[in-house]
Short mmCIF file of C-alpha atoms in Angstrom, two decimals:
data_model
loop_
_atom_site.label_atom_id
_atom_site.label_comp_id
_atom_site.label_asym_id
_atom_site.label_seq_id
_atom_site.Cartn_x
_atom_site.Cartn_y
_atom_site.Cartn_z
CA MET A 1 0.09 -0.19 -0.03
CA SER A 2 1.67 3.29 -0.76
CA THR A 3 1.75 6.14 1.51
CA GLN A 4 0.66 9.73 0.25
CA SER A 5 3.77 11.94 -0.74
CA SER A 6 2.91 15.12 0.82
CA SER A 7 0.26 17.26 2.76
CA ALA A 8 -0.87 21.02 2.27
CA TYR A 9 -1.39 22.72 5.02
CA ASN A 10 -2.04 26.22 5.71
CA ARG A 11 -0.17 27.71 8.72
CA THR A 12 0.00 31.87 10.03
CA LEU A 13 3.39 33.53 10.68
CA GLN A 14 2.29 33.51 14.17
CA VAL A 15 2.61 29.66 14.09
CA TRP A 16 5.60 29.92 12.48
CA LEU A 17 7.28 32.29 15.07
CA GLN A 18 5.74 30.44 17.82
CA LYS A 19 7.64 27.16 16.34
CA VAL A 20 10.79 28.84 16.06
CA GLU A 21 11.04 30.13 19.45
CA GLN A 22 10.08 26.79 20.82
CA GLY A 23 13.04 25.73 18.69
CA GLU A 24 9.91 22.82 17.19
CA ILE A 25 11.62 23.78 13.75
CA LYS A 26 15.16 23.36 12.77
CA LEU A 27 17.35 22.99 9.56
CA PRO A 28 18.79 20.10 8.07
CA ARG A 29 22.45 20.20 7.77
CA PHE A 30 22.64 20.25 4.43
CA GLN A 31 20.51 23.42 4.14
CA ARG A 32 22.67 26.26 2.94
CA PHE A 33 23.17 29.50 5.29
CA GLU A 34 21.61 32.95 5.13
CA ALA A 35 22.05 34.46 1.55
CA TRP A 36 19.21 37.29 1.00
CA ASP A 37 20.18 40.83 0.97
CA PHE A 38 18.63 43.76 2.08
CA LYS A 39 16.38 44.27 -0.86
CA ARG A 40 14.84 40.76 -1.30
CA ILE A 41 14.22 41.02 2.67
CA CYS A 42 12.09 43.85 1.94
CA SER A 43 10.24 42.47 -1.11
CA LEU A 44 9.73 39.55 0.85
CA LEU A 45 8.24 41.59 3.90
CA ASP A 46 6.13 44.29 1.71
CA ALA A 47 4.23 40.84 0.17
CA ILE A 48 3.26 40.23 3.78
CA ILE A 49 2.42 43.57 4.70
CA ASN A 50 0.21 44.19 1.36
CA ASN A 51 -1.28 40.43 2.26
CA LEU A 52 -0.10 39.20 -1.34
CA PRO A 53 0.80 35.38 -1.52
CA LEU A 54 4.44 33.61 -1.56
CA GLY A 55 5.51 30.17 -2.01
CA ALA A 56 4.73 27.21 0.24
CA THR A 57 7.48 25.44 1.98
CA LEU A 58 8.60 22.15 2.77
CA ILE A 59 8.82 20.50 5.64
CA HIS A 60 9.52 16.72 6.99
CA GLN A 61 7.83 15.56 10.06
CA VAL A 62 10.41 14.26 12.52
CA GLY A 63 8.45 11.93 14.29
CA ASN A 64 10.14 10.08 17.40
CA LYS A 65 13.90 10.86 15.84
CA GLU A 66 15.53 13.49 13.43
CA GLN A 67 16.87 11.78 10.15
CA PHE A 68 19.55 14.08 9.69
CA ILE A 69 21.68 16.53 11.52
CA SER A 70 20.36 19.64 12.32
CA ARG A 71 21.00 23.54 13.35
CA TYR A 72 18.58 26.11 14.85
CA LEU A 73 17.89 29.09 12.40
CA VAL A 74 20.11 32.09 13.01
CA THR A 75 19.52 34.07 16.63
CA ALA A 76 16.57 31.93 17.20
CA PRO A 77 16.43 30.37 21.07
CA GLN A 78 18.94 27.07 20.82
CA VAL A 79 16.33 25.47 23.23
CA SER A 80 13.52 22.69 22.42
CA PRO A 81 11.78 22.46 25.28
CA ASN A 82 8.79 20.37 23.42
CA GLY A 83 11.07 18.83 21.18
CA VAL A 84 12.25 19.15 17.41
CA ASN A 85 9.19 17.98 15.32
CA GLU A 86 9.62 19.61 11.70
CA HIS A 87 12.87 20.13 9.76
CA LEU A 88 12.61 22.84 6.99
CA LEU A 89 13.60 21.34 3.63
CA ASP A 90 12.78 24.61 1.66
CA GLY A 91 11.87 27.82 3.01
CA GLN A 92 14.64 28.67 5.26
CA GLN A 93 15.38 32.27 3.50
CA ARG A 94 12.03 33.10 3.74
CA LEU A 95 11.62 32.38 7.52
CA THR A 96 14.84 33.20 8.72
CA SER A 97 14.26 36.88 7.42
CA ILE A 98 10.84 36.72 8.49
CA TYR A 99 12.34 35.66 12.31
CA ARG A 100 14.92 38.56 12.25
CA SER A 101 13.51 41.20 10.80
CA LEU A 102 10.29 41.13 12.90
CA ASN A 103 12.81 41.27 16.28
CA ASN A 104 15.12 43.30 14.27
CA ASN A 105 18.31 41.67 15.16
CA TYR A 106 20.19 41.99 12.28
CA GLU A 107 23.86 43.48 12.94
CA TYR A 108 24.33 46.00 9.90
CA GLN A 109 20.40 46.65 9.21
CA THR A 110 17.43 47.95 10.84
CA TYR A 111 14.20 47.45 9.23
CA PHE A 112 11.12 49.37 9.39
CA VAL A 113 7.50 50.48 8.03
CA TYR A 114 7.73 53.84 6.42
CA LEU A 115 4.15 55.34 6.86
CA PRO A 116 4.09 58.59 4.26
CA GLN A 117 1.80 60.78 6.33
CA TYR A 118 4.09 61.30 9.29
CA ASP A 119 6.90 61.83 7.12
CA THR A 120 7.74 65.65 7.45
CA VAL A 121 11.66 65.18 6.49
CA ASP A 122 13.20 65.83 3.55
CA ASP A 123 15.40 62.57 2.96
CA SER A 124 15.74 59.84 0.11
CA ILE A 125 12.86 58.11 1.24
CA GLU A 126 10.31 58.73 -2.54
CA SER A 127 7.27 56.72 -1.82
CA ASP A 128 3.76 57.41 -1.51
CA GLU A 129 2.74 53.97 -0.57
CA ILE A 130 3.30 52.46 2.99
CA THR A 131 6.49 50.08 2.16
CA VAL A 132 9.42 48.59 4.32
CA PHE A 133 12.62 50.24 4.31
CA CYS A 134 15.94 49.19 5.36
CA ILE A 135 18.30 51.11 6.72
CA SER A 136 22.09 50.12 6.83
CA ARG A 137 23.82 50.21 9.97
CA TYR A 138 27.63 50.61 11.28
CA MET A 139 29.86 51.09 13.66
CA LYS A 140 33.04 53.13 14.08
CA GLN A 141 36.49 52.27 15.20
CA ASP A 142 35.48 52.11 19.40
CA LYS A 143 32.69 49.96 18.66
CA LYS A 144 30.84 51.82 21.19
CA ASP A 145 27.23 52.87 19.16
CA THR A 146 25.23 51.54 15.69
CA TYR A 147 25.19 55.08 13.76
CA PRO A 148 23.29 56.14 12.19
CA LEU A 149 22.32 57.14 15.99
CA TRP A 150 18.40 58.49 14.91
CA ALA A 151 17.96 55.44 14.11
CA ASN A 152 17.65 54.52 17.84
CA ASN A 153 15.58 57.27 18.27
CA ALA A 154 11.79 57.19 18.58
CA GLU A 155 11.29 60.68 17.94
CA LYS A 156 13.29 61.12 15.30
CA CYS A 157 12.20 57.91 13.08
CA PHE A 158 8.67 59.00 13.58
CA LYS A 159 9.53 62.06 12.17
CA LYS A 160 11.09 60.23 9.01
CA GLY A 161 7.78 58.24 8.77
CA LEU A 162 9.79 55.30 10.26
CA VAL A 163 8.09 52.67 12.60
CA PRO A 164 10.61 50.02 13.64
CA MET A 165 9.39 46.46 12.37
CA GLU A 166 10.19 44.64 15.90
CA LEU A 167 6.49 46.28 17.13
CA PHE A 168 4.70 44.42 14.60
CA ASN A 169 6.15 41.13 15.85
CA PRO A 170 2.80 39.00 16.56
CA LEU A 171 4.57 37.86 19.95
CA GLY A 172 5.98 41.13 20.81
CA ALA A 173 4.68 42.59 23.75
CA GLU A 174 2.07 45.25 23.70
CA SER A 175 3.61 47.78 26.30
CA LEU A 176 6.56 47.98 23.81
CA LYS A 177 4.41 49.27 21.31
CA GLU A 178 2.64 52.02 23.87
CA ALA A 179 6.28 52.76 25.04
CA TRP A 180 7.67 53.53 21.74
CA ILE A 181 3.83 55.68 20.38
CA SER A 182 4.76 57.86 23.64
CA GLN A 183 8.67 58.70 23.33
CA ALA A 184 7.96 58.82 19.35
CA THR A 185 5.33 61.57 19.61
CA ASP A 186 6.07 63.22 23.18
CA TYR A 187 7.75 65.97 21.09
CA ILE A 188 4.33 66.98 20.14
CA LYS A 189 3.55 68.15 23.41
CA SER A 190 6.53 69.42 25.16
CA SER A 191 7.69 71.74 21.92
CA SER A 192 4.05 72.82 21.14
CA ASN A 193 2.13 72.74 24.52
CA ASP A 194 -0.42 71.26 21.72
CA VAL A 195 -2.16 68.61 23.80
CA GLU A 196 -4.72 68.11 21.27
CA LEU A 197 -2.73 67.26 18.78
CA TYR A 198 -0.47 64.96 20.67
CA TYR A 199 -3.76 62.37 21.65
CA LYS A 200 -4.81 62.62 17.97
CA THR A 201 -1.84 61.42 16.49
CA GLN A 202 -1.54 58.65 19.39
CA ASN A 203 -5.18 58.20 18.08
CA ASP A 204 -4.41 58.00 14.59
CA LEU A 205 -1.07 55.91 14.64
CA ARG A 206 -1.97 52.88 17.06
CA PRO A 207 -4.76 51.81 14.93
CA GLN A 208 -2.45 51.80 12.38
CA ILE A 209 0.11 49.55 13.47
CA SER A 210 -2.53 47.49 15.10
CA LYS A 211 -3.74 46.53 11.66
CA LEU A 212 -0.40 45.94 10.25
CA SER A 213 -0.03 43.66 13.56
CA GLU A 214 -3.07 41.83 12.98
CA THR A 215 -1.91 41.77 8.89
CA ILE A 216 1.35 39.96 9.70
CA THR A 217 -0.13 38.10 12.85
CA PHE A 218 -2.26 36.05 10.75
CA TYR A 219 -0.46 35.98 7.17
CA ASN A 220 -0.67 32.31 5.53
CA LEU A 221 2.45 31.21 4.59
CA PRO A 222 1.65 27.48 3.68
CA LEU A 223 3.09 24.54 4.25
CA LEU A 224 3.83 20.79 2.44
CA THR A 225 4.61 18.20 4.85
CA LEU A 226 6.26 14.93 3.52
CA PRO A 227 5.62 12.25 6.62
CA GLN A 228 7.97 10.91 9.08
CA GLU A 229 8.00 7.49 6.82
CA LYS A 230 9.73 9.23 3.94
CA PRO A 231 13.24 7.76 4.00
CA LYS A 232 16.14 10.83 3.61
#
């Protein structure tokens, strides 16, 4: 009796990220390492925030024993409290890029969502639509700070229309979003003493962040699975 070659499933990004955090998904040794540049990552994230489809991933169900020597995704927790149950055979560039950008833990890139209506600075960002934007980072010889320094400052980012990508992480704390919104808009109240504008800006910004967060949280990154009986 023949076994089914594969099965297709839907899976939201929230579930994918939870599995990465719990160490339930690992990469078999033969998988190549990170290869995507910031342009491909921005394009990927743009597809997600616009709820456009991406190709299916391919998973091998591990079962009771891993058939391959494996490793965790880059920067993912090196723990598997629930055990490893999936090997990612195809899709690691996408999943690694999504995981790292939503945690903004690249050493030399920081990712933002650009909201053009808040951009009050004449700079190099030329877009009338919501899009993902990457800032290249660097360190000086003293290695004390990561430049440009404004990329770490909520107010200066907001004035450029930039909201850091980690605020849209489905696993992120709501308190982090609220703290950033407060820091980003505090200048309105302190410099102009316009309390009404201060609260209006926050009340306009908050649902925009929430709406994009919801799109990312429930974005479907489908998968094909190979049964554990499938020999390597």
